[in-house]
Coordinates of C-alpha atoms in Angstrom, one line a residue:
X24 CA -50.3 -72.9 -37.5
X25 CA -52.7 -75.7 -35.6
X26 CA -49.1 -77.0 -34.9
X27 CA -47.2 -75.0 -34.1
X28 CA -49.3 -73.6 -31.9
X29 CA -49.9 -77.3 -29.9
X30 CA -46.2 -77.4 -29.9
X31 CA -45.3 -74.1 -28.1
X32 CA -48.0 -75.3 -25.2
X33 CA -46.4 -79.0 -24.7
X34 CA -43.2 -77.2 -24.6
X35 CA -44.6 -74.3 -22.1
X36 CA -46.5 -76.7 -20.2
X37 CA -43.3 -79.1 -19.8
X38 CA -41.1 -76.3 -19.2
X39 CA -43.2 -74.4 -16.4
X40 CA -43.9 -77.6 -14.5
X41 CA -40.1 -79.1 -14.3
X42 CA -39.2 -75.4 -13.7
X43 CA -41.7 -75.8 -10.9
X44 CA -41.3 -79.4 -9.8
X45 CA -45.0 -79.7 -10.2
X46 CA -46.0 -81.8 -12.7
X47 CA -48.3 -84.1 -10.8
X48 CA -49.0 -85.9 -14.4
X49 CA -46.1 -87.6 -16.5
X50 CA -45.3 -85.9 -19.8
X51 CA -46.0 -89.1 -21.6
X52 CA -49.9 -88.0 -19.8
X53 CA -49.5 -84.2 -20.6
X54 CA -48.7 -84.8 -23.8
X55 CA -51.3 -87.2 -25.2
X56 CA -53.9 -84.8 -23.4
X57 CA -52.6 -81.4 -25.2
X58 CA -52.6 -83.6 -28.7
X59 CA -55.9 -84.5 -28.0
X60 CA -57.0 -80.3 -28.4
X61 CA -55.4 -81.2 -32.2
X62 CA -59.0 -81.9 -33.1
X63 CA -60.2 -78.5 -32.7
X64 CA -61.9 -76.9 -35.5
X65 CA -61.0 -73.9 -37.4
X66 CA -63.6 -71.7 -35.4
X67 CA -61.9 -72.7 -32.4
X68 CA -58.4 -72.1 -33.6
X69 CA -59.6 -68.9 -34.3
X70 CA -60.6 -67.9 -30.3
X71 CA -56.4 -67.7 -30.5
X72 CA -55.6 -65.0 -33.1
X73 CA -55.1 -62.6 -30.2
X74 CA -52.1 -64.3 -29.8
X75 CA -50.7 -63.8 -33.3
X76 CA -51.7 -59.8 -33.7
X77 CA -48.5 -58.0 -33.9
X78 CA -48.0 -55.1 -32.1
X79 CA -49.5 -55.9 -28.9
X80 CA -53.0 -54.7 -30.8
X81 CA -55.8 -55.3 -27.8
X82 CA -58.8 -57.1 -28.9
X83 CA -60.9 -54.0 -29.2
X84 CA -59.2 -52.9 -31.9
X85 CA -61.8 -53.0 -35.3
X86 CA -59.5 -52.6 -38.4
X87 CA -62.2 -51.8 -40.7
X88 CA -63.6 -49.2 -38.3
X89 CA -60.5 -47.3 -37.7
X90 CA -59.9 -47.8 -41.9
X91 CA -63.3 -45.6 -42.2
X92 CA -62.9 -43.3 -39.3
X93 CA -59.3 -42.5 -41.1
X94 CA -60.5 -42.1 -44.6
X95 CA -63.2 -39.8 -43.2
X96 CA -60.9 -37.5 -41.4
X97 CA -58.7 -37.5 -44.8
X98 CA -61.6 -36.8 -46.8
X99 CA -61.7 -33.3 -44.7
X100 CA -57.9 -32.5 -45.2
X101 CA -57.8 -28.6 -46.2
X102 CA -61.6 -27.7 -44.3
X103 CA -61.8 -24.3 -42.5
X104 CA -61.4 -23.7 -39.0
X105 CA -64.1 -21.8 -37.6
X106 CA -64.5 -21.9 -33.4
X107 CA -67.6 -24.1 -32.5
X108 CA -68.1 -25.2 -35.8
X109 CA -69.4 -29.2 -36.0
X110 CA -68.6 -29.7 -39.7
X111 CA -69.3 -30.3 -42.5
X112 CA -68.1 -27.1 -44.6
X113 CA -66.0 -26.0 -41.1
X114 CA -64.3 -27.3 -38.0
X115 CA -63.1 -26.3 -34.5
X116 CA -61.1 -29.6 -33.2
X117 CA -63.6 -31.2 -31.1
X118 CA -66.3 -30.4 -33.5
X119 CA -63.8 -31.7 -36.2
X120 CA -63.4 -35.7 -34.1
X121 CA -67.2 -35.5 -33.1
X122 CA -68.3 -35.4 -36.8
X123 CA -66.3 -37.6 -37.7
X124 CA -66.8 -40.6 -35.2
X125 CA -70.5 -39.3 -35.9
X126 CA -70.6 -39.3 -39.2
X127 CA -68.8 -42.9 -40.2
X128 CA -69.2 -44.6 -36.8
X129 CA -72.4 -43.1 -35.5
X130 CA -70.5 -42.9 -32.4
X131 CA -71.0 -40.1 -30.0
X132 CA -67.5 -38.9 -28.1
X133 CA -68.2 -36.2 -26.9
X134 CA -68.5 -32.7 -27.6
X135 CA -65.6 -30.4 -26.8
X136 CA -62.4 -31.6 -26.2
X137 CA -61.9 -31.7 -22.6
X138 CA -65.7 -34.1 -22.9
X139 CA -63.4 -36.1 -24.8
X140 CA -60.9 -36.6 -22.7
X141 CA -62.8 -37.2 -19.8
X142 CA -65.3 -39.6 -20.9
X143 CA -63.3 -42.3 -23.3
X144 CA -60.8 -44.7 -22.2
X145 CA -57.7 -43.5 -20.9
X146 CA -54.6 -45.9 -22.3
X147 CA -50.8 -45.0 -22.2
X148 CA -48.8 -43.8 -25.0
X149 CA -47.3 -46.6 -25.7
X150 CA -50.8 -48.2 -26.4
X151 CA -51.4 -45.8 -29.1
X152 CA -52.9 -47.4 -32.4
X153 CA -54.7 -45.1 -35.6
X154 CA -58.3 -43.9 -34.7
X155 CA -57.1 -42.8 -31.2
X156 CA -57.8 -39.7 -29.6
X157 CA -55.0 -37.2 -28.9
X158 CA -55.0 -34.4 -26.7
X159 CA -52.8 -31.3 -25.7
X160 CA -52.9 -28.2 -24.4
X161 CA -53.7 -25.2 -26.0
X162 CA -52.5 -21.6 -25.4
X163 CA -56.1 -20.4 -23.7
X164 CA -56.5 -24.0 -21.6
X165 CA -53.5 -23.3 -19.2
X166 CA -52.7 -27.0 -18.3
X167 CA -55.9 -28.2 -19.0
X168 CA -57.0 -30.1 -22.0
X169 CA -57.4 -27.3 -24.8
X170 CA -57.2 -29.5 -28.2
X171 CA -58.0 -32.9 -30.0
X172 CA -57.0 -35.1 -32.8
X173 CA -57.1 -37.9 -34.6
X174 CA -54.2 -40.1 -34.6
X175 CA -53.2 -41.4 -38.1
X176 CA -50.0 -44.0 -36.9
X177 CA -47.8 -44.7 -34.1
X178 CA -44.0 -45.6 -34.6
X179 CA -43.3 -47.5 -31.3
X180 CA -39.4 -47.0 -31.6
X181 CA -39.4 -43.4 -31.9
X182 CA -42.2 -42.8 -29.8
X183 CA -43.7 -40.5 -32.0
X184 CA -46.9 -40.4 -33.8
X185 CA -49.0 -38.4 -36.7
X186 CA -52.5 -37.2 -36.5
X187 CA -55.0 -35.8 -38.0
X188 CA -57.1 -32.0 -36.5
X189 CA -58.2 -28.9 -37.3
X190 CA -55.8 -26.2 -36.4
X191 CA -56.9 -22.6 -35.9
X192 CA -54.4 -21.5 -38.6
X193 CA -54.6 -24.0 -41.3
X194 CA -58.0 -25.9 -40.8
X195 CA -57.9 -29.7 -41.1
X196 CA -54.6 -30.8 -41.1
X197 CA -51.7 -33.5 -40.3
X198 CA -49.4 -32.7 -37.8
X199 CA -46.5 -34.9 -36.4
X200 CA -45.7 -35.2 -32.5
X201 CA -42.5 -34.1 -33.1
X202 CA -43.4 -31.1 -33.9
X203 CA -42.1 -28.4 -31.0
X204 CA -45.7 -26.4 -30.4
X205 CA -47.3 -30.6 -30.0
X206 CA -44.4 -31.9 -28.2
X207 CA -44.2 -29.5 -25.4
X208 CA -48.3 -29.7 -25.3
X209 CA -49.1 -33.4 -25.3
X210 CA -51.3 -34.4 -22.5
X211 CA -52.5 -37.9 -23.3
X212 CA -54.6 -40.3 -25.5
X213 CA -57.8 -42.0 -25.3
X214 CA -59.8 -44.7 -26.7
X215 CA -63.4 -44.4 -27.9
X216 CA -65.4 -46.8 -25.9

């Protein structure tokens, strides 16, 4: 990995300065000094791994806490929907992600769902990675942010993703975006800070 990794910056660092006509040092010079990082240390190597995380992951992105915030939200699959309920026996949607982010994370969101939306990080769609937020409209919220969920996985292809909330009908649930009712309702999705 050490490298390959010292081979792809020679080769960038040749390539951008003939590209450029700016090499002010010979490659015989640039060379010998970009070997010379060839000592680093593991620890050091591993200030890079952003550059080997597939998906375009961003480096706020805690595997182990979205793992827990995801079992969590599982462990509720089936739990009543009662409106302004914070959990644990029942759920509205925003009292269903508060309690959870709560409850695993000790993380405070916010605590209806247009809270939510205003006060964690905005990111585009495309962005979208499990433990997100997901909003959408609901049929009393006009335009305006109206429900919340947890998203469970993001297929960058299709565009489409699954996620986790507590519907009126059905309680805690798993719904997919492709779903008519969520497709024509989507809004956005945010990032817990």
């Amino acid at each position: 990995m050490r490298k390959h990794l010292l081979c792809t910056l020679v080769v960038m660092c040749l390539a951008v300065g003939s590209a450029f006509g700016q090499n002010k040092q010979s490659d015989e010079e640039l060379v010998s000094e970009l070997l010379q990082y060839g000592d680093m240390n593991e620890e050091e190597i591993g200030n890079f791994d952003f550059l080997y995380r597939e998906g375009g992951e961003s480096l706020d992105y805690d595997e182990l806490m979205v793992e827990n915030i995801i079992d969590e939200a599982l462990s509720h699959l089936g739990t009543r929907y009662v409106w302004g309920a914070k959990g644990p026996n029942s759920f509205d949607c925003s009292g269903f992600t508060s309690y959870v982010y709560k409850h695993q994370n000790n993380t405070y969101i916010g605590a209806s769902s247009r809270e939510q939306y205003a006060i964690n990080r905005p990111i585009k769609r495309s962005e979208m990675q499990a433990g997100d937020l997901v909003f959408f409209t609901s049929p009393r919220s006009g335009r305006n942010v109206g429900h919340v969920g947890i998203v469970l996985d993001f297929d960058p292809i299709t565009d489409t993703f699954t996620f986790i909330h507590a519907s009126t009908k059905q309680g805690v649930k798993i719904s997919k975006s492709t779903e008519g009712y969520y497709q024509r309702r989507y809004i956005g999705v945010r990032r817990v800070k």
